[in-house]
Every structure is written in C-alpha cells, then in structure tokens.
Tab-separated table of C-alpha atoms in Angstrom:
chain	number	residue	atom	x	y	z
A	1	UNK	CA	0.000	0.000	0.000
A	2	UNK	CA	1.426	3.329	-1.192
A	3	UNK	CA	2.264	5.658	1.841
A	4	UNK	CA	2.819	9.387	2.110
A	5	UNK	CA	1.159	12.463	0.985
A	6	UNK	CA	-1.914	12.366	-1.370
A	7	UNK	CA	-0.644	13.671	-5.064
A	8	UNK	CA	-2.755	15.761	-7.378
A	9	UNK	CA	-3.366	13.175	-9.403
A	10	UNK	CA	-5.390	10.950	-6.419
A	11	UNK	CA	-6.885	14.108	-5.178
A	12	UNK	CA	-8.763	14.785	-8.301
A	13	UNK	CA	-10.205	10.962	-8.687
A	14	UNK	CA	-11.082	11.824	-5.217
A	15	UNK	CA	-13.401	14.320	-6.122
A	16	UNK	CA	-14.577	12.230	-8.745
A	17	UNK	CA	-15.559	9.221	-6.517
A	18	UNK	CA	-17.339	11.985	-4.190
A	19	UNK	CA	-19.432	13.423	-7.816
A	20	UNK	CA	-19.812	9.531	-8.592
A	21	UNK	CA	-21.679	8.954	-4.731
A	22	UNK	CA	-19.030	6.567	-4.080
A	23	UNK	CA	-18.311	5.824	0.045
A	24	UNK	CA	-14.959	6.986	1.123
A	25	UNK	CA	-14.427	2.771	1.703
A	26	UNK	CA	-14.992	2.510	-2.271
A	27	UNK	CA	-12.696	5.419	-2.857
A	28	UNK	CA	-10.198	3.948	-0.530
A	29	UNK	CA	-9.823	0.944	-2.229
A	30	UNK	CA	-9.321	2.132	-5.694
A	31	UNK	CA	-6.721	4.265	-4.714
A	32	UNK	CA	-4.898	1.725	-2.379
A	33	UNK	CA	-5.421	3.438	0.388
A	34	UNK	CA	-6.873	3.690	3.942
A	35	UNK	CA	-10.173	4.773	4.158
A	36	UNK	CA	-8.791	7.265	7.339
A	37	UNK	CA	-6.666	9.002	4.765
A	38	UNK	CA	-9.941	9.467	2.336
A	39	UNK	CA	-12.247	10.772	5.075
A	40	UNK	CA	-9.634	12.820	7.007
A	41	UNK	CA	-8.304	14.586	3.526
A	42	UNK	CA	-11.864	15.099	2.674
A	43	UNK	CA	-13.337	16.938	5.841
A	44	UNK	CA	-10.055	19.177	6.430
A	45	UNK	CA	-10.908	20.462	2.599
A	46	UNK	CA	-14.461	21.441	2.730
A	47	UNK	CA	-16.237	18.120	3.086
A	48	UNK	CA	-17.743	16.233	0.361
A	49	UNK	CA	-20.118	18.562	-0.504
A	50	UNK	CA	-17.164	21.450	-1.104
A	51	UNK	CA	-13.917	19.282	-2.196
A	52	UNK	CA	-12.040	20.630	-4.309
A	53	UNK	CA	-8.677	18.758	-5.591
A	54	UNK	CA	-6.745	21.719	-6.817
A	55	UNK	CA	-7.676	23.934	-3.568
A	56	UNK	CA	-6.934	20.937	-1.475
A	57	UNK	CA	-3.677	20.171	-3.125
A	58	UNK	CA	-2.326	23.545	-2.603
A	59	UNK	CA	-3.300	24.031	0.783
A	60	UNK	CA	-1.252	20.562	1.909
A	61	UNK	CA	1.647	22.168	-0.403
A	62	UNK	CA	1.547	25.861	1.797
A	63	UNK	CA	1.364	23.771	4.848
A	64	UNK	CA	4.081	21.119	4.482
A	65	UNK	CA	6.350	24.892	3.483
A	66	UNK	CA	5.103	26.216	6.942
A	67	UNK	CA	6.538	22.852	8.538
A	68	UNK	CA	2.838	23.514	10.623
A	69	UNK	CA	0.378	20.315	9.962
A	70	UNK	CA	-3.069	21.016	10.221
A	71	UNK	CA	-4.069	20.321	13.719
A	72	UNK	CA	-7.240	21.040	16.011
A	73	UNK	CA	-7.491	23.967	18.321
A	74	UNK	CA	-7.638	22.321	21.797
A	75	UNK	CA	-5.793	18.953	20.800
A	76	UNK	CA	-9.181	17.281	20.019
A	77	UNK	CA	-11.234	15.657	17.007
A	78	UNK	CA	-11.695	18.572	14.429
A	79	UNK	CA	-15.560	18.727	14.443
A	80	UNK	CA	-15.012	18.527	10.358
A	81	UNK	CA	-13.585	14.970	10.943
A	82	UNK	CA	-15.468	13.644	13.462
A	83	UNK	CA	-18.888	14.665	11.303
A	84	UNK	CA	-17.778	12.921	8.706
A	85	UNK	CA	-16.790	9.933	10.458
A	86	UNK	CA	-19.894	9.806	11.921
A	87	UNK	CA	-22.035	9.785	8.108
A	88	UNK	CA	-19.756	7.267	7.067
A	89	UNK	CA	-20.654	4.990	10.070
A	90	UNK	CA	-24.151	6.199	9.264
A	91	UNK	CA	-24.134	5.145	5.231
A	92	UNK	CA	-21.883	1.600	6.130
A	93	UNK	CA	-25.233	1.011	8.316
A	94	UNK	CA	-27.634	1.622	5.207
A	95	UNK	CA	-28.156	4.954	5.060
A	96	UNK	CA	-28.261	6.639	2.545
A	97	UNK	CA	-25.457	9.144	2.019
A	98	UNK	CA	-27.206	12.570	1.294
A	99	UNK	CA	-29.910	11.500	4.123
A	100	UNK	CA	-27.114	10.400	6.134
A	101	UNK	CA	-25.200	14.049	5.710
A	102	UNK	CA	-28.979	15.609	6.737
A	103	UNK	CA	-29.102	13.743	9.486
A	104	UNK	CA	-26.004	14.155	10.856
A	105	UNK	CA	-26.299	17.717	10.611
A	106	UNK	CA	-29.122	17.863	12.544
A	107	UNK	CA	-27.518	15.936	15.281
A	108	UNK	CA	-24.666	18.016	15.489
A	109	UNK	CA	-26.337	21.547	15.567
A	110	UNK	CA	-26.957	22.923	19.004
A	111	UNK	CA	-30.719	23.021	19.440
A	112	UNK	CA	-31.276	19.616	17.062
A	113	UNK	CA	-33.976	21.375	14.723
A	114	UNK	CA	-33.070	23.329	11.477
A	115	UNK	CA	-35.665	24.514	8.461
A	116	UNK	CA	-35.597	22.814	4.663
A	117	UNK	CA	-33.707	25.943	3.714
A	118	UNK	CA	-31.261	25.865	6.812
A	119	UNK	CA	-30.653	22.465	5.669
A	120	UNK	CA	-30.699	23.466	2.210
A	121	UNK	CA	-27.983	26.523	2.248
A	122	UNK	CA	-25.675	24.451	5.148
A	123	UNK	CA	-25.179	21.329	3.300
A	124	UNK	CA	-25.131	23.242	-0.922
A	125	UNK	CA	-27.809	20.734	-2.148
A	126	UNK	CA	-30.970	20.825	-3.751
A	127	UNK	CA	-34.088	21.507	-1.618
A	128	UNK	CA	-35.410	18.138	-3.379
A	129	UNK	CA	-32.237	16.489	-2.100
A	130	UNK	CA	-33.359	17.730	1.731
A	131	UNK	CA	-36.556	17.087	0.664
A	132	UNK	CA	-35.578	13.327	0.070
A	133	UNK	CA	-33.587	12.959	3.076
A	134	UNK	CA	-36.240	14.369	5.687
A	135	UNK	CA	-39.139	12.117	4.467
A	136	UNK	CA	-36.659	9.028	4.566
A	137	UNK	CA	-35.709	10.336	8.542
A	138	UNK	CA	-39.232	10.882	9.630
A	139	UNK	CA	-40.771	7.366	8.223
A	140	UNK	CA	-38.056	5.955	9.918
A	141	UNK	CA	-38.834	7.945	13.125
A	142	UNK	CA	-35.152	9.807	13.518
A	143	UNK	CA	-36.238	12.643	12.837
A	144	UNK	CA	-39.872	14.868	13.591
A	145	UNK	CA	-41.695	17.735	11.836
A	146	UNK	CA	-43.166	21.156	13.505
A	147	UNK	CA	-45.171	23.246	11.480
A	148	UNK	CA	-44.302	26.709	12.211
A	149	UNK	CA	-47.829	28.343	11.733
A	150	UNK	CA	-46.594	32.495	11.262
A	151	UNK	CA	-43.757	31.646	8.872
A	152	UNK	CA	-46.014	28.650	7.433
A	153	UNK	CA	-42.733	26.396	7.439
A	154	UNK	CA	-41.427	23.063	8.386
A	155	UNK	CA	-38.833	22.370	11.431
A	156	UNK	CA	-37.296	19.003	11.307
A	157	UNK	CA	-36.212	18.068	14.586
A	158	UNK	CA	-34.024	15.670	16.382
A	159	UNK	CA	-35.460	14.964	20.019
A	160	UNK	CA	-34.322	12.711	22.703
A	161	UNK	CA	-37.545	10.210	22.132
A	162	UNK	CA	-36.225	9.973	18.634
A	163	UNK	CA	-33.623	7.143	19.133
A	164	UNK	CA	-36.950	5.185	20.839
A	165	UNK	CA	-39.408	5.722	17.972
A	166	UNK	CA	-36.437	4.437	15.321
A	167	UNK	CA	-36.273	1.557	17.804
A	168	UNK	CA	-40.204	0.584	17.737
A	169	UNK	CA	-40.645	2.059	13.798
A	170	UNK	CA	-37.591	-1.037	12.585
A	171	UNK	CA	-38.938	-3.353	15.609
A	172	UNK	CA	-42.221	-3.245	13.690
A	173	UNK	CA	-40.569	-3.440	10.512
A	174	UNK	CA	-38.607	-6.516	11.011
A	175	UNK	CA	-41.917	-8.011	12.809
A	176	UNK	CA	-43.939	-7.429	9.781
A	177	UNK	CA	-40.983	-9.785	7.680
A	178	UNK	CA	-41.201	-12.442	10.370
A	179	UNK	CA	-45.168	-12.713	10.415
A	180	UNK	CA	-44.852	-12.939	6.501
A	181	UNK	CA	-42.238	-15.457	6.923
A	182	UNK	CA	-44.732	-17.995	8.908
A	183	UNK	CA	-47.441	-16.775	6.807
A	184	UNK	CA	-45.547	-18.403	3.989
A	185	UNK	CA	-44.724	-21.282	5.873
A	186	UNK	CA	-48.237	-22.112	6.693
A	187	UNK	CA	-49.109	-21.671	2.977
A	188	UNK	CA	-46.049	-24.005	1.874
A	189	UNK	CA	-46.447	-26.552	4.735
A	190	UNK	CA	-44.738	-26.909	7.903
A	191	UNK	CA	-43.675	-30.551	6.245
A	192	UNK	CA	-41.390	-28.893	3.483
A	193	UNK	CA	-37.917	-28.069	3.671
A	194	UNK	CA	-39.067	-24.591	2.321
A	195	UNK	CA	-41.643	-24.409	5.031
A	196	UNK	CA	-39.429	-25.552	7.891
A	197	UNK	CA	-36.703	-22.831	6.837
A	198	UNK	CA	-39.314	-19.947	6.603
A	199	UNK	CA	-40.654	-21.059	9.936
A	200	UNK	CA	-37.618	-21.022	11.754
A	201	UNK	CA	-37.024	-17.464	10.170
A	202	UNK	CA	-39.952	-16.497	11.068
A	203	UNK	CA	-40.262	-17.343	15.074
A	204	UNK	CA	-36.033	-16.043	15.318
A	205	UNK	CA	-37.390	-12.818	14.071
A	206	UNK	CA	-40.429	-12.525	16.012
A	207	UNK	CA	-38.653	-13.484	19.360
A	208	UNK	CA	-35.767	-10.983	18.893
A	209	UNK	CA	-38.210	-8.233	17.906
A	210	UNK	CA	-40.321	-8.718	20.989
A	211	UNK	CA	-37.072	-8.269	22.760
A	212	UNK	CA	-35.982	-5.400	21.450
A	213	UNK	CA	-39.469	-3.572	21.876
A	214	UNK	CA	-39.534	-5.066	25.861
A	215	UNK	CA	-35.773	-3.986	26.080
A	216	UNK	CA	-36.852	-0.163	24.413
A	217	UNK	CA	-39.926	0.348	26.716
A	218	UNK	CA	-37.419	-0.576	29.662
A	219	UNK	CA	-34.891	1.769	29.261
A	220	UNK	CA	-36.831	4.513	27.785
A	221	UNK	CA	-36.412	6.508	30.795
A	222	UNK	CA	-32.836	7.294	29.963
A	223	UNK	CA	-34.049	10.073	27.170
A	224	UNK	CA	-35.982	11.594	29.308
C-alpha cells in the first residue's frame, strides 16, 4: 500500500468518486489506500459537498512549506472529521449518504432542529435532495416535523424520544418480515424443507423483535 502524501493526481479521482456517490471505503480501495486518509483529507478540505482537488492540493503544499500540519485547536477531534466519520458509520449502516449528511447535521447543531432551507444553504444541495432525506428520517422515526404556523414552514427536529421511535418504527418493521415469513410457511407446509426454513425465520425474528421492543420500553427513561 502506497504511503505518504496524497498527489494531485489521487486528489482529483477523489473528487470524482465523491461526484460519482461513491463511500470513502470505495474510494479507498481504488486508490490503495486507507479509508482514514480518504475521510480525514476530505473533511479538512471542505467536506464532500465542497472538495475541491486543486484547492486541497495547494493548501497541503503551503502547509508542508510552513513545517505547521493542520491540527485542532484544543488537541481534540476537528468537528469537520469527526462529522464525517460519523455519516460514514451512518451510510456503512444503510443509510443513505445525502440522508445520512442531513441527518447528521441535525444531530450536530446545538438546538437539534433546522428549516428545509437551513438544511438546504448548510449542506449546498438541492431543496429536493433535503426534501428526500427528511421524508426518509421521519418514516423511519429519527427525525420529527413542527409546522411553524406564522412563517407557514417546516422544522425538522431531532429529540431525545427519537432514538426510541427508530427503535419501535424497525422493531415493527422486522416483525412485519417475520409474520410474513410464517405466513408463507403455513401456505407451503410446515412438512417442506421450504416451510421448515421460513418457519424457523420467522419465530427467530419474532422473538428478537419482541425483545428489542420489551428492552426499548425498559430503558426509555434514559431520554428523558
């Protein structure tokens, strides 16, 4: 694996992984690198919404002249880093990468609630692209929506009861496939091979969802 500094020449496939929607793991790879080197050279250089190569190339060139690396004030995580490391655990999971990004942002701003256009002119995407992501959040139950009445607007908001209702929303997702699952093993006959698999399926997913909801109403009391 090649070490040292990122040349010109990887810094502009970079950005064209980032056009493509590629994850920073996919971008990694092609270039033979670590996907640390891929996230951290992204969010010191605008993110992936504002990466540019050429800016980004000159800016390591003026630093490694001022013998003075990049570093965080404080000695911690640049925020930068640390919000992108977060959307990338966020689109490994699933997630899409845009609705990750929305997400993300909402989690990290200080009141956890932001408008469309807030979202819109923070993140330089398309209000159908926040449009998108928000719908995807609040099916899922991350995120919830206040209509502000005077401005006649929409607040998406991250709350603490929103890590419970994406608990119960996926608990009754997954419950839905395991009742389908027996469902199909009745229809096929418990006697089959088919049957027996889909049955099995079935009860595993139906006992470990009824955990999970039991487990959620439990400790709900710690987001209060």
């Amino acid at each position: 694996m090649p070490g040292g500094r990122l040349t010109q020449q990887e810094r502009q496939r970079i950005a064209a992984g980032l056009a493509d929607g590629l994850s920073y793991a996919e971008i990694a790879r092609r270039l033979d690198r670590p996907t640390s080197t891929i996230s951290r050279e992204v969010a010191r250089n605008g993110g992936p919404g504002g990466y540019r190569p050429q800016q980004a190339h000159q800016a390591t060139v003026q630093r490694a002249q001022r013998g003075t690396p990049a570093r965080p004030r404080g000695g911690g995580v640049p925020s930068g880093r640390m919000e992108e490391e977060i959307i990338e655990l966020a689109v490994r999971s699933g997630m899409p990468r845009m609705t990750a990004r929305v997400h993300v942002d909402l989690l990290l701003s200080e009141h956890g609630r932001r408008t469309a256009a807030e979202l819109t002119h923070r993140l330089k995407v398309s209000p159908a692209s926040v449009s998108m992501a928000v719908n995807f959040l609040v099916e899922q139950g991350y995120v919830r929506c206040e209509r502000d009445p005077q401005r006649r607007r929409d607040i998406y908001v991250v709350d603490d009861d929103a890590w419970y209702r994406s608990v119960v929303i996926s608990s009754r997702q997954t419950l839905e496939s395991a009742q389908a699952a027996l469902a199909a093993a009745e229809t096929l006959g418990l006697e089959t091979p088919v049957g027996q698999r889909l049955a099995k399926v079935g009860t595993f997913l139906e006992r470990v969802t009824g955990d999970l909801t039991e487990s959620a109403d439990r400790w709900r009391g710690l987001l209060a």
